[in-house]
Coordinates of C-alpha atoms and ligand atoms in Angstrom, one line a residue:
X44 CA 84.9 64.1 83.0
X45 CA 86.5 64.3 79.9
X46 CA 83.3 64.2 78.1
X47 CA 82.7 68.1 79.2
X48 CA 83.3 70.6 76.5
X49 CA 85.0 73.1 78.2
X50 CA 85.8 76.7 76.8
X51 CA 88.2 79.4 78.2
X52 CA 87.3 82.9 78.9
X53 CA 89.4 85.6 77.0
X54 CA 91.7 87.6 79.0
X55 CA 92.1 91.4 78.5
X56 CA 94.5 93.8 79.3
X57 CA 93.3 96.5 81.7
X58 CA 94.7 99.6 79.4
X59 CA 92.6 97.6 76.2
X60 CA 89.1 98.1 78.5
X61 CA 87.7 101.4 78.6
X62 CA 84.0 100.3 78.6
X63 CA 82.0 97.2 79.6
X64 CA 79.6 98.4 76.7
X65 CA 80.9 95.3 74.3
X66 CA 82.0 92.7 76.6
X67 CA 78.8 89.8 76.7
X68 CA 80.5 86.9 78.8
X69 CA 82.8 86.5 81.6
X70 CA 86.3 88.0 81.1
X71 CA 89.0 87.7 83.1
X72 CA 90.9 91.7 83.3
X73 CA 94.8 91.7 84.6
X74 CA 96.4 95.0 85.9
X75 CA 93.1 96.7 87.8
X76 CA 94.9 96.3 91.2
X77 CA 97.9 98.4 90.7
X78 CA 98.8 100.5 93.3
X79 CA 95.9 99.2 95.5
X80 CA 97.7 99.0 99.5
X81 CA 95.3 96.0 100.2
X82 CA 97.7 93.8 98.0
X83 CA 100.4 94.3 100.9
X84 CA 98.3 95.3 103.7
X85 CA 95.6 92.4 104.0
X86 CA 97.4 89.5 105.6
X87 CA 95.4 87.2 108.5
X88 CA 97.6 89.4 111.0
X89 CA 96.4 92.8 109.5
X90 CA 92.9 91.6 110.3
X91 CA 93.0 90.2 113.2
X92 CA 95.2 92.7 115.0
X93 CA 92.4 95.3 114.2
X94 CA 89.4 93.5 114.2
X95 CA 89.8 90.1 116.1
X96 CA 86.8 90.1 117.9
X97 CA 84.6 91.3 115.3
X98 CA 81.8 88.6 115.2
X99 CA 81.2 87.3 111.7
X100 CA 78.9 85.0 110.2
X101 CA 81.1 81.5 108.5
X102 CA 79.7 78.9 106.3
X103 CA 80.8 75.6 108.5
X104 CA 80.5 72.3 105.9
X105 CA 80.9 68.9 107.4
X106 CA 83.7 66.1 106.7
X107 CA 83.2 65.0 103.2
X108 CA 80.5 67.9 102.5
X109 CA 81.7 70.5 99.7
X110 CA 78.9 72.3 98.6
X111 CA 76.3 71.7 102.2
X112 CA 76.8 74.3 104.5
X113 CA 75.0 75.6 108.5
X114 CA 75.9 79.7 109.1
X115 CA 77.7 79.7 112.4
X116 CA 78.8 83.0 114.2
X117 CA 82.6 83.4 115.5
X118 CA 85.2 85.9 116.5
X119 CA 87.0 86.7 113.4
X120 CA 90.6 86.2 114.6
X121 CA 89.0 82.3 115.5
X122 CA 88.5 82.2 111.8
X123 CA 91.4 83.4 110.9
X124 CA 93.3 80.9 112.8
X125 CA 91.9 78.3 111.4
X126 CA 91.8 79.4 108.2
X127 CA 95.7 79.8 108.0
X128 CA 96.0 76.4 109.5
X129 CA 93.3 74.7 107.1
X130 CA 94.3 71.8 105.3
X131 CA 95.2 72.4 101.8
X132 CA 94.1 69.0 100.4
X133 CA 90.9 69.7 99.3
X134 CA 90.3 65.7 99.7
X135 CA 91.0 66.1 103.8
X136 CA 88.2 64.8 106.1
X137 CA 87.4 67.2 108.6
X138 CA 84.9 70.5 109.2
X139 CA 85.7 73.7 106.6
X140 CA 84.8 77.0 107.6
X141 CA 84.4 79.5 104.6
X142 CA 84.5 83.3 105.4
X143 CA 82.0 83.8 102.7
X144 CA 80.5 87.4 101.6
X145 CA 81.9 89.0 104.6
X146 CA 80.0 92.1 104.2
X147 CA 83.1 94.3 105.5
X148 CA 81.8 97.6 104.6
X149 CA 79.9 97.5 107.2
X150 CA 82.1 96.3 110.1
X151 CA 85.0 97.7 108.8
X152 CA 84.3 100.6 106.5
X153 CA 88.1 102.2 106.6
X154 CA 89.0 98.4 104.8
X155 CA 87.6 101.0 101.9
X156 CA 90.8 103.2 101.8
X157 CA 92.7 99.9 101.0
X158 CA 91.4 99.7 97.7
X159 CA 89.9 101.5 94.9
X160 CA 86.9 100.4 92.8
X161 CA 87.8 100.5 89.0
X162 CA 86.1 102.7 87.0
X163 CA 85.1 100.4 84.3
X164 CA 82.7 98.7 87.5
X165 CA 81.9 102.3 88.8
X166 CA 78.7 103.1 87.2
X167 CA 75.9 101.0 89.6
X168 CA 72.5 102.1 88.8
X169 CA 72.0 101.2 92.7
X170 CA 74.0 104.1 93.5
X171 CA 70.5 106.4 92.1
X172 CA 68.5 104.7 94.8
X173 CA 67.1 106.0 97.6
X174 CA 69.7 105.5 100.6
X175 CA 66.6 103.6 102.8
X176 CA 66.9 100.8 99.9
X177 CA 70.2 100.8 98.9
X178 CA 71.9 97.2 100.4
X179 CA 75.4 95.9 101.2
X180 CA 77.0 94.8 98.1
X181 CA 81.1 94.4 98.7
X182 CA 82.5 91.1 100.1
X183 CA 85.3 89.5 101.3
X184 CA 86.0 85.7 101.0
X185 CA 88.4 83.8 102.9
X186 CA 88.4 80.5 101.3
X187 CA 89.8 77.5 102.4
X188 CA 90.5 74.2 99.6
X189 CA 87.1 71.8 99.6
X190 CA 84.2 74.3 100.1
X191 CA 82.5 75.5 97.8
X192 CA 79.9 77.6 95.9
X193 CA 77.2 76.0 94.1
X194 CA 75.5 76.8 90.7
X195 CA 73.9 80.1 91.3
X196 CA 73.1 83.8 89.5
X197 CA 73.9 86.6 91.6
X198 CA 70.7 88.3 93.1
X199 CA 68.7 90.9 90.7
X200 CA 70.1 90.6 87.6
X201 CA 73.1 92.4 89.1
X202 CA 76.8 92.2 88.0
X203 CA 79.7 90.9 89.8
X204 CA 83.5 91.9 89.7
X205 CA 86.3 89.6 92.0
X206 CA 89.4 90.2 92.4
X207 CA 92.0 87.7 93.9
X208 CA 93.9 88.5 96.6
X209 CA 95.5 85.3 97.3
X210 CA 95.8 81.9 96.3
X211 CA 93.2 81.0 93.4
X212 CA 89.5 80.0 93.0
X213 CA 88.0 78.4 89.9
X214 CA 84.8 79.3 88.3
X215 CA 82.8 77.7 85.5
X216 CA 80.0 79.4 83.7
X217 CA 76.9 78.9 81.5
X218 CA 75.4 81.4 79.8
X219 CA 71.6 82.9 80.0
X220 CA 70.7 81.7 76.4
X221 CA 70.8 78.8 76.9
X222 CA 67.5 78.7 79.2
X223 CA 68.2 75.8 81.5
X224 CA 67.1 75.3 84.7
X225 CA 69.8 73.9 87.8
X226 CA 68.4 71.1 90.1
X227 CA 70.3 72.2 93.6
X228 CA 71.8 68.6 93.8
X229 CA 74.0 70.0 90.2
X230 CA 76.9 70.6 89.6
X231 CA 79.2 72.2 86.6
X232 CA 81.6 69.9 87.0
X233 CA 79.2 66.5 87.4
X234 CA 79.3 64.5 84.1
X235 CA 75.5 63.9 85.2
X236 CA 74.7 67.7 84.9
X237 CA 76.3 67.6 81.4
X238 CA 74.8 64.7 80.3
X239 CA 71.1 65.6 82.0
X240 CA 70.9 69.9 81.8
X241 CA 73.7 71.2 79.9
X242 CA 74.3 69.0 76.8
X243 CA 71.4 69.7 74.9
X244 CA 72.1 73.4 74.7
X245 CA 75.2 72.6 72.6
X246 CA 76.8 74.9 74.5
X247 CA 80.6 74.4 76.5
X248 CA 80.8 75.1 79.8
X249 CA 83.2 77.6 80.4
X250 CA 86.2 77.9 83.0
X251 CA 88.5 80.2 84.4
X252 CA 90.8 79.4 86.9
X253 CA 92.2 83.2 88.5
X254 CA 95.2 84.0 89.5
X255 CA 95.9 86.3 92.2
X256 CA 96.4 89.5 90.1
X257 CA 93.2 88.4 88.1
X258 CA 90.1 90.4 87.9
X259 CA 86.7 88.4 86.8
X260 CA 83.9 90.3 85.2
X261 CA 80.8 88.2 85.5
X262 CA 77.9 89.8 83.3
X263 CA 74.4 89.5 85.0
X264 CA 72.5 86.3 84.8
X265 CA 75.6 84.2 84.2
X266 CA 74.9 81.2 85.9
X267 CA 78.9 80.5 87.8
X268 CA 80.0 77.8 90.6
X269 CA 83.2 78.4 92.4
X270 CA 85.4 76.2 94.0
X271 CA 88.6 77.0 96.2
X272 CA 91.8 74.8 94.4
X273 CA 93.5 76.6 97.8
X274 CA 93.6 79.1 100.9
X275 CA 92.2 82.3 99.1
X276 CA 91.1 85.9 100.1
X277 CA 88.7 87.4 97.2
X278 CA 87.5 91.2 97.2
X279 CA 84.0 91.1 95.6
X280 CA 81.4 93.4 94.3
X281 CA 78.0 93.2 92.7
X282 CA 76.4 96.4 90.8
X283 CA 73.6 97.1 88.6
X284 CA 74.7 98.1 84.9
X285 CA 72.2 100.8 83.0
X286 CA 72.0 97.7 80.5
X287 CA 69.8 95.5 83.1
X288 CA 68.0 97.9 85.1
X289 CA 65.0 97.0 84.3
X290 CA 65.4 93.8 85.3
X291 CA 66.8 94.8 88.4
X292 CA 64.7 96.9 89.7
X293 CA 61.8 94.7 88.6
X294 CA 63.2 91.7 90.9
X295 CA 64.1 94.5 93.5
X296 CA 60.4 95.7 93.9
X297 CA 58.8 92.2 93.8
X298 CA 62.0 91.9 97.0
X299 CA 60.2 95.2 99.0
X300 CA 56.9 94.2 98.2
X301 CA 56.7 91.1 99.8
X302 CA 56.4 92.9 103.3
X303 CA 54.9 95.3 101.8
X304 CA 51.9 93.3 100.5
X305 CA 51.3 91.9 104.2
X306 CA 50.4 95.1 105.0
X307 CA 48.3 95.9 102.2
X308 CA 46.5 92.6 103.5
X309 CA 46.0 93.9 106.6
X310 CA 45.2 97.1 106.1
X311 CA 42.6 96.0 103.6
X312 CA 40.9 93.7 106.2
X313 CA 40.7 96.5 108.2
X314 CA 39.4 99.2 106.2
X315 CA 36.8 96.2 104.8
X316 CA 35.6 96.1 108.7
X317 CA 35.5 99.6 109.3
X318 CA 33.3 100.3 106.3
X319 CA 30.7 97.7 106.8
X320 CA 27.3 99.1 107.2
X321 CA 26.4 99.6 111.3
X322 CA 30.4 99.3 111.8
X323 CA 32.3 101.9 114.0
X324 CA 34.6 103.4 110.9
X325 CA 37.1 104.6 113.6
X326 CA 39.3 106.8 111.0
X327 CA 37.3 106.5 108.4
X328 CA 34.9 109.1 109.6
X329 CA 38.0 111.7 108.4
X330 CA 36.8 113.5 105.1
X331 CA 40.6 114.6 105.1
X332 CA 42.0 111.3 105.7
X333 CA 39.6 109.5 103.3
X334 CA 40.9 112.1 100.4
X335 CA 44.8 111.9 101.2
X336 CA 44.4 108.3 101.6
X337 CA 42.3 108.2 97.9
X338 CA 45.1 110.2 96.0
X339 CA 48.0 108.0 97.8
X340 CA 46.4 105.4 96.5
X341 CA 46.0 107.0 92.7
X342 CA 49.7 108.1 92.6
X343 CA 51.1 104.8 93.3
X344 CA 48.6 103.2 90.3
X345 CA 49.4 106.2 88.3
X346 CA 53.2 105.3 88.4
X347 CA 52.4 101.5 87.3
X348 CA 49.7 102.7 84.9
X349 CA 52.5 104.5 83.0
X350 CA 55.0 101.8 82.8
X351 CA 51.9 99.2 81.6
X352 CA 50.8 102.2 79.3
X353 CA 54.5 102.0 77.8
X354 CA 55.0 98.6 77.4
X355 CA 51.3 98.1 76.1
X356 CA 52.8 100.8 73.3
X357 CA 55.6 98.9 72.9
X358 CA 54.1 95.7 71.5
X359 CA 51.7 96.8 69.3
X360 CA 54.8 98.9 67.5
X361 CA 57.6 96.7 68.0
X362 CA 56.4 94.7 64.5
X363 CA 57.3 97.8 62.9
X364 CA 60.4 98.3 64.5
Ligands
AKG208 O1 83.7 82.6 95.7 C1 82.6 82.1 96.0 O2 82.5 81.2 96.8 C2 81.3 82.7 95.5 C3 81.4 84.0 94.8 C4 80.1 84.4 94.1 O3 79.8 83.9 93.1 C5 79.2 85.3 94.8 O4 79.6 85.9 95.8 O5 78.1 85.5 94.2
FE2_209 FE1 78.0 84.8 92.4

């Protein structure tokens, strides 16, 4: 273990951050929660008095598994029992149950008024989306010591801010540069994963362990694993930042078109047998429909035509710029 260059993240005050606009790597960001109610109001009793038999989706990990998990649905005042009961040796045998990315907003949207969102993590390009597309992206975790999260970037090239609640959580990073690719049996803190992935790069690994009172800024890409030192309740949000929405919305699209392309499949074997010589066209016989369908089809190439046009533009310049 020892053998594992390890670097810390810096840690900012929140009257020094105005902007995310310089800050590359993880920081952690003390002082965001001031004033927030949650800090007082979110004990196991708060929840469960007001929604104990919510149903909610839990990671369950067997004995002696940390990072292994099957989804399991329970009542949420169940979980919460056990969860203030859990074991806080994270070497215990027996099964864990991890509240993890309790999407909240949805079951319990007044949970909003406990909290605000800081402004630095306000601007999310997903916010400019249509409202059919735009997704769940606020969490709760209730962690418990001996499950946890393994190596992983956060969907879309988005960003991530977590605040801790209670207890504390530790997290280790590598950064995008340096270009390496996880097996799923890694591990940040396996010498093996050093040795094998991350050594070459010449890069540390980095490590925070937060406090409750921290806030972690987690740029996009990042790879990060977390792992629950103890019990733990973590607020967390992803969001796009103007800085990677390309990115995001590129990985978003190829997300929607995956259905969408089963359709286009089908449709086109359809159309194929309606327009063979002798065949019944069925709709096709619609001048109207024909010509509606045509310029449906022409906007939607007309919209990709312009972003290839730019690019195309873009590399014969960029020599020159
Ligand atoms: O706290 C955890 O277990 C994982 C948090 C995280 O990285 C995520 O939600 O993407
Ligand atoms: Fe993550």
């Amino acid at each position: 273990m020892a053998d594992i260059p390890v670097a810390d993240l810096r840690v900012l005050d929140a009257s020094s951050v105005s902007t995310l606009e310089d800050i590359h790597e993880p920081v952690v960001i003390r002082g965001l929660q001031t004033g927030w109610p949650a800090l007082e109001l979110w004990t196991p009793e708060y929840f469960r008095s007001r929604y104990g038999d919510h149903s909610i989706q839990v990671r369950e990990y067997e004995p002696g598994e940390e990072y292994a998990y099957k989804y399991a649905n329970r009542r949420l005042a169940d979980m919460l029992d056990h969860w203030e009961n859990a074991p806080l040796d994270p070497e215990s045998t027996g099964p864990r149950t991890y509240l993890a990315g309790w999407n909240f907003v949805r079951d319990c949207p007044e949970l909003l008024d406990d909290f605000t969102t800081p402004e630095i993590f306000s601007e999310d390009c997903i916010n400019r989306l249509p409202e059919q597309v735009r997704f769940g992206r606020m969490w709760l975790f209730f962690g418990e010591p001996g499950c946890s999260t393994g190596i992983h970037c956060d969907t879309f090239s988005t960003s991530a801010w977590l605040t801790i609640i209670k207890g504390t959580k530790s997290v280790r990073f590598v950064p995008p540069e340096a270009g390496v690719s996880f097996r799923r049996t890694d591990s940040m803190w396996s010498q093996v994963t050093y040795d094998e992935v991350i050594r070459e790069t010449g890069l540390p690994v980095y490590e925070v362990t937060l406090q409750p009172g921290d806030t972690l800024y987690i740029p996009a890409d990042w790879f990060h694993e977390v792992r629950n030192p103890e019990r733990n309740l973590m607020l967390t949000a992803n969001f796009a930042e103007e800085r990677k929405l390309l990115s995001f919305l590129a990985q978003f699209e190829t997300r929607l078109i995956e259905p969408i392309s089963v359709l286009r499949e089908t449709r086109n074997e359809l159309v194929e047998r309606l327009a063979k010589p002798g065949a019944a066209a069925g709709e096709l016989h619609d001048p109207a429909f024909r010509a509606q369908q045509l310029d449906w089809v022409r906007g939607a190439m007309g919209n990709l035509r312009t972003y290839e046009e730019t690019l195309m533009a873009w590399d014969e310049t960029s020599g020159a710029r």
